[in-house]
Short mmCIF file of C-alpha atoms in Angstrom, two decimals:
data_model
loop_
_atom_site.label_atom_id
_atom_site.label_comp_id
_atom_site.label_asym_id
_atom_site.label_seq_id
_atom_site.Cartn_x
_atom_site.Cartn_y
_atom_site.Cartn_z
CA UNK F 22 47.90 197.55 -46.29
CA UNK F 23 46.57 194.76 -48.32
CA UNK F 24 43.24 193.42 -46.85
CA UNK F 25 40.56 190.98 -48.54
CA UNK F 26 37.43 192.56 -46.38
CA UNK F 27 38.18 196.50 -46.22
CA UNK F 28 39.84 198.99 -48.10
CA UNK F 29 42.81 201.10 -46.91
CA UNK F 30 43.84 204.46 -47.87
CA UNK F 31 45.70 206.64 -46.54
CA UNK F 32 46.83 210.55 -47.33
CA UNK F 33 49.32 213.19 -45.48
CA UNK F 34 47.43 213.40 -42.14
CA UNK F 35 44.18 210.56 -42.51
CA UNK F 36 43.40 207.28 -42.59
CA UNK F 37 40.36 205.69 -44.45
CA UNK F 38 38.95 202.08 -43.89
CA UNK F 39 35.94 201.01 -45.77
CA UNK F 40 34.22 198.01 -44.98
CA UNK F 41 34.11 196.21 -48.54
CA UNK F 42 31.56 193.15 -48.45
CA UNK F 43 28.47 194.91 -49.94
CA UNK F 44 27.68 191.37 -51.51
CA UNK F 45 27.28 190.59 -48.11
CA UNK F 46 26.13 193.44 -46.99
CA UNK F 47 29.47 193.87 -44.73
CA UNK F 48 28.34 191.66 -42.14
CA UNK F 49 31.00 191.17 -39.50
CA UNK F 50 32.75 187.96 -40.23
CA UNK F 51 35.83 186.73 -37.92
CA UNK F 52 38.12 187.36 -40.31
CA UNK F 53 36.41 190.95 -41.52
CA UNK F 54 36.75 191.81 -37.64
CA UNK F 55 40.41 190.45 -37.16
CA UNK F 56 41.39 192.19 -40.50
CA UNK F 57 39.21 195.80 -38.69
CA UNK F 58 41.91 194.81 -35.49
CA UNK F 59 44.63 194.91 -37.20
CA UNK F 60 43.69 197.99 -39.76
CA UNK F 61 43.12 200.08 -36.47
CA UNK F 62 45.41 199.35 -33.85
CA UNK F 63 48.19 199.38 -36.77
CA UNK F 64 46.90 203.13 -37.52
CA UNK F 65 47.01 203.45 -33.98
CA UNK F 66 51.20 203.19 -34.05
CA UNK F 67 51.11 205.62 -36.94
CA UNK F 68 52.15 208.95 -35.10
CA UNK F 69 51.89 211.43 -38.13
CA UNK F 70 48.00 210.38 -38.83
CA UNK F 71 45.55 212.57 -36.94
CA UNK F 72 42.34 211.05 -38.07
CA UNK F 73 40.69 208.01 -39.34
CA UNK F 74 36.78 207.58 -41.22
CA UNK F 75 35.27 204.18 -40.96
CA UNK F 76 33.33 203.76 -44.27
CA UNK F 77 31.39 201.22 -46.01
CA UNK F 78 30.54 200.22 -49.55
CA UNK F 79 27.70 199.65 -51.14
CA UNK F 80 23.48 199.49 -49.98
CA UNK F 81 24.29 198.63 -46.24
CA UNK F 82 26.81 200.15 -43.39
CA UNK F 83 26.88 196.56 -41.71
CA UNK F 84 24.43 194.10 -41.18
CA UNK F 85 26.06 192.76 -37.70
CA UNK F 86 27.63 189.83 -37.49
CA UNK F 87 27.77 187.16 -40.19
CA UNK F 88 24.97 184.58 -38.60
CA UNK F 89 25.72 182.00 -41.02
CA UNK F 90 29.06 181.98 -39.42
CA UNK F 91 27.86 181.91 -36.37
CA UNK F 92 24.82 178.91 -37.13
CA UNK F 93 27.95 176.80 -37.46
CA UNK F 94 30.21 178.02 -34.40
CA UNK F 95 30.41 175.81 -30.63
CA UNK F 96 29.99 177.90 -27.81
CA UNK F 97 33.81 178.55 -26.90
CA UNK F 98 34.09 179.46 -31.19
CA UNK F 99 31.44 182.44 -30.35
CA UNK F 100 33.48 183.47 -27.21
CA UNK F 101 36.10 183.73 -29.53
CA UNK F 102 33.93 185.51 -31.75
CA UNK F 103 32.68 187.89 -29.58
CA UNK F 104 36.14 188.88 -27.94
CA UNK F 105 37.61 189.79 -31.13
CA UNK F 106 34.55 191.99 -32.20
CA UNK F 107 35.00 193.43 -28.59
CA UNK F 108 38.74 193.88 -29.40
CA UNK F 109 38.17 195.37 -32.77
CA UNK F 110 35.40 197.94 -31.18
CA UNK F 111 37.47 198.92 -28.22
CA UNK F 112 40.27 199.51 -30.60
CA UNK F 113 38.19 202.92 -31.90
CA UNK F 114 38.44 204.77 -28.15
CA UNK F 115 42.17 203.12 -27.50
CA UNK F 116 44.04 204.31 -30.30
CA UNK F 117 44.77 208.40 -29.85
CA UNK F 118 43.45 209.48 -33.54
CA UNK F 119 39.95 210.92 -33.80
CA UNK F 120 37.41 207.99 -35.39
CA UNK F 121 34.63 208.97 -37.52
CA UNK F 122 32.47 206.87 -38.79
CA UNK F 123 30.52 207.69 -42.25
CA UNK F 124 26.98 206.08 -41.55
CA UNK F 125 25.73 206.25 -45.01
CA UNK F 126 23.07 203.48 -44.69
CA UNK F 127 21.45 200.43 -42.17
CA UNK F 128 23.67 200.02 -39.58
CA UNK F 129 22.17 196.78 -36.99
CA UNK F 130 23.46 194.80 -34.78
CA UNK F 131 26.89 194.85 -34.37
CA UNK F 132 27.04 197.14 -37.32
CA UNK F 133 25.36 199.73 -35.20
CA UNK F 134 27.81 198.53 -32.83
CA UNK F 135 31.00 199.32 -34.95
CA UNK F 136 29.31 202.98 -36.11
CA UNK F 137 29.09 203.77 -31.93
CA UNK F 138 32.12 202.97 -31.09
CA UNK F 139 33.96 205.78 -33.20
CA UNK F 140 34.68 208.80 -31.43
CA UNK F 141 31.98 210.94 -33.48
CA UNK F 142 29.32 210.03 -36.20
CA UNK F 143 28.11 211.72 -39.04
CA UNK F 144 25.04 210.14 -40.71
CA UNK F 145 23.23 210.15 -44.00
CA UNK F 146 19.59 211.18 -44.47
CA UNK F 147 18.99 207.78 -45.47
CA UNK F 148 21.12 206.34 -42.58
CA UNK F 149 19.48 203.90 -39.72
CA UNK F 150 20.28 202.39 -36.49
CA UNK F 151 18.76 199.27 -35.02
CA UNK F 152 19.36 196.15 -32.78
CA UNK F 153 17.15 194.03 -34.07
CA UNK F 154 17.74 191.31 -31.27
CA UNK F 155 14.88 192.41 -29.17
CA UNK F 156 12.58 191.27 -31.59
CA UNK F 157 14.17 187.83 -31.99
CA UNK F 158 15.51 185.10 -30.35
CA UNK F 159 19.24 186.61 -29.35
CA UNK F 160 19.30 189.92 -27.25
CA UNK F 161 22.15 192.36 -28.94
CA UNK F 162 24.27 192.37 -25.81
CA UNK F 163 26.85 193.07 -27.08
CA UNK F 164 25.90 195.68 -29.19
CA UNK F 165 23.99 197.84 -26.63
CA UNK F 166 27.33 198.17 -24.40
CA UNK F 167 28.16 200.92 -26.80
CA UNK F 168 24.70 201.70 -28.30
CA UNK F 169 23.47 202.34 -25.29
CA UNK F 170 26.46 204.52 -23.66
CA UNK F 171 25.00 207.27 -26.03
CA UNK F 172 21.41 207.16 -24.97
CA UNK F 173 19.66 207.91 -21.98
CA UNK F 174 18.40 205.30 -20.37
CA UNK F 175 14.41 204.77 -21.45
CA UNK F 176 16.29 205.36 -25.03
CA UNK F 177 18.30 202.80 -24.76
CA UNK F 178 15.61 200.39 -23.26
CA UNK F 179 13.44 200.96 -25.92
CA UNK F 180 15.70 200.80 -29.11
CA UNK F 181 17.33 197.22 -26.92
CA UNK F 182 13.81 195.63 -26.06
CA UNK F 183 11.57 196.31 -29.32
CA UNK F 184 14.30 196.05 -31.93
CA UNK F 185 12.42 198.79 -34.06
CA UNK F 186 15.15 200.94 -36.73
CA UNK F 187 15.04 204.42 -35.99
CA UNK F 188 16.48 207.08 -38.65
CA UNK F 189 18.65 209.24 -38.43
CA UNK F 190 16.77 212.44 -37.49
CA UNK F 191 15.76 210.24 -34.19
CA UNK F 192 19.41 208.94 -34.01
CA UNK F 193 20.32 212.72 -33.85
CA UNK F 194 18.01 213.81 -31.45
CA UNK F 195 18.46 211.13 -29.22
CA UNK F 196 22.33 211.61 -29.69
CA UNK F 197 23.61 208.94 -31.32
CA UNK F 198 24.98 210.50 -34.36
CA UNK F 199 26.55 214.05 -34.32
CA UNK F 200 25.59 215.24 -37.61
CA UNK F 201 23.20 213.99 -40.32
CA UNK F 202 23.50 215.74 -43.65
CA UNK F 203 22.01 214.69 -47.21
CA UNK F 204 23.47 211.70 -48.78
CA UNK F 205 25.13 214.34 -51.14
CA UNK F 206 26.65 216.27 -48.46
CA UNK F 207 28.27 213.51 -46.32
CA UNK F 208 31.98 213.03 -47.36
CA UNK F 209 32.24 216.82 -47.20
CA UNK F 210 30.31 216.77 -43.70
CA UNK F 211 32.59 213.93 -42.76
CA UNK F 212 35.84 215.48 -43.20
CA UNK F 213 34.75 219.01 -42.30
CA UNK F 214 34.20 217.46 -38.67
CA UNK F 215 37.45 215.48 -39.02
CA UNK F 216 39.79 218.54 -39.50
CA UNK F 217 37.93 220.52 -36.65
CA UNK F 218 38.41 217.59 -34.53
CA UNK F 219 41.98 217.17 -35.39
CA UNK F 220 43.26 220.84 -35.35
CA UNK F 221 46.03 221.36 -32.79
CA UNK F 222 48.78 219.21 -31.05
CA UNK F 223 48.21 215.02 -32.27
CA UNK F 224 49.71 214.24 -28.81
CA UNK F 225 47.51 216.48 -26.92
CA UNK F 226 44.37 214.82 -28.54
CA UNK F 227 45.60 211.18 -28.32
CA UNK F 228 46.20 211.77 -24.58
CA UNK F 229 43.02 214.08 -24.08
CA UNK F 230 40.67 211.96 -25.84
CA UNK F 231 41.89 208.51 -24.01
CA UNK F 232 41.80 210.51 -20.69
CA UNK F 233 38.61 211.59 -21.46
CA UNK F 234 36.99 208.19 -21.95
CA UNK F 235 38.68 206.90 -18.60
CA UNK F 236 37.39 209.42 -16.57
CA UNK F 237 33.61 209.16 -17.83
CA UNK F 238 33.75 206.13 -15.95
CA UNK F 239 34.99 207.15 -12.82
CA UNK F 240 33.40 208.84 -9.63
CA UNK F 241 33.84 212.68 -9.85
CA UNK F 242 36.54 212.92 -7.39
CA UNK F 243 38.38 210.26 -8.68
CA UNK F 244 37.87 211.69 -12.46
CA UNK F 245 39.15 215.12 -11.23
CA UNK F 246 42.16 213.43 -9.42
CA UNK F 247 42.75 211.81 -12.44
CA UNK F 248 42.57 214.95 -14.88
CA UNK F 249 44.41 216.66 -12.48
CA UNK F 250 47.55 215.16 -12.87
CA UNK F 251 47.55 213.99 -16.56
CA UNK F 252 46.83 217.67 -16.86
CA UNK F 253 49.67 219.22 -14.45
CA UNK F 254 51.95 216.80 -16.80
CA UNK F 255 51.31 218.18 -20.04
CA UNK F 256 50.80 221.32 -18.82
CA UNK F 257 54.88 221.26 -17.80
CA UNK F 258 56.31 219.77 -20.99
CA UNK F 259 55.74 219.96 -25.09
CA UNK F 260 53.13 221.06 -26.63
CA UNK F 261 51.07 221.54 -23.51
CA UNK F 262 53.49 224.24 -22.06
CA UNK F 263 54.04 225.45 -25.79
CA UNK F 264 50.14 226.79 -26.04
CA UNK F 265 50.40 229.63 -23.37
CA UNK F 266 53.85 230.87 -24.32
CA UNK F 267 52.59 231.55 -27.49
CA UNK F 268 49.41 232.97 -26.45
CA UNK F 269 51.58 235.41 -24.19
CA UNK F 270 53.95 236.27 -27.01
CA UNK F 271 51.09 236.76 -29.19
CA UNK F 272 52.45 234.02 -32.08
CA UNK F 273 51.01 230.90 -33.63
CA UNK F 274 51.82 227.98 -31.46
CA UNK F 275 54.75 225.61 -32.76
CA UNK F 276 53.10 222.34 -32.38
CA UNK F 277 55.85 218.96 -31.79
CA UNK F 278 53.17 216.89 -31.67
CA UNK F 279 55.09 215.73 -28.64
CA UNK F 280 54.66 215.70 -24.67
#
């Protein structure tokens, strides 16, 4: 896929999209979001790709949005604005491939945004997290809807209200990043977590990973009575019925990669 913004590659079973601005510090512009969209939710309809890393180039993960863009913008252009960053993040937990991100610098604003909205996050020594809007004039809203999911709640408060960075051993320990690994280390920590979290059936993650996210949001009865019958479903059919009959006749599981 040709793109002016990012960087697309893809190999036999992954996907990688680099954010590719580092002039400007890969600040979210409308058209590096719309172009994110697209890269995503296209990958999305790609049934033979298990995984995708989000990436970035150069001294920055993302700075957040692009505020000179937005200086010039009229109200309804920053509702605009703000539903396609929303579209572009919700994209990560909608389509059924496992997201990493690769958090190899700064991530603010809406950059720390894009980074937690992935599925999983592996971080850099040298990584950072902040949302700086506490600070300033313009509360990161938007960004703490999925900064904050992370986090428990004084966390969240805290890193929302004072706008300070924290690194990436405090990202880790207050569980916003699943790994963090020297700067050296990180591709190979990236796509070590990537094949663990890809291993198996690709429809039995798509489905298990977007039931998954629906029923954190529910009430426990109604999460069960969800899980319940998604799970009764695949259980009866494809690759879910394939994985006890071949633990019973003691054989490697054929995967379909179908339900």
């Amino acid at each position: 896929m040709d793109y002016q913004n990012l960087l697309y590659k893809r190999d036999d079973r992954h996907v990688t999209i680099t954010l590719n601005r580092p002039e400007r510090r890969n600040c979210l512009s409308s058209e590096m979001l719309a172009e994110l969209d697209d890269a995503l939710r296209a990958t999305g309809t790609e049934g033979e790709v298990a995984g995708v890393v989000l990436a970035a180039n150069g001294p920055v993960f993302s700075s957040g949005h692009d505020l000179a863009e937005m200086a010039e913008m009229t109200e309804a252009d920053l509702r605009e604005l703000f539903a396609l960053c929303t579209s572009a993040m919700t994209a990560m937990a909608g389509i059924p491939q496992v997201v990493v991100a690769k958090v190899h610098a700064l991530a603010t604003a809406a950059g720390a945004q894009l980074a937690a909205s992935a599925d999983l996050i592996v971080a850099s020594t040298e990584a950072a997290f902040a949302t700086p809007g506490g600070k300033g004039g313009l509360f990161c809203h938007t960004p703490m809807v999925a900064v904050a999911r992370p986090l428990g709640r004084k966390r969240a408060v805290e890193m929302a209200l004072t706008g300070d960075t924290i690194d990436a051993a405090t990202a880790l320990e207050w569980g916003l990043v699943n790994r963090v690994v020297p700067p050296a280390e990180l591709d190979e920590a990236t796509m070590d977590l990537l094949g663990r979290a890809t291993r198996g059936s690709r429809y039995a993650k798509g489905i298990g990973k977007q039931t998954l996210y629906a029923q954190m949001d529910m009430a426990v009865d109604d999460a069960y009575e969800m899980a319940m019958d998604v799970m009764a479903t695949n259980a009866a059919r494809g690759d879910g019925a394939e994985w006890p009959k071949a633990f019973i006749e003691k054989r490697r599981p054929v995967w379909t990669h179908t339900g």
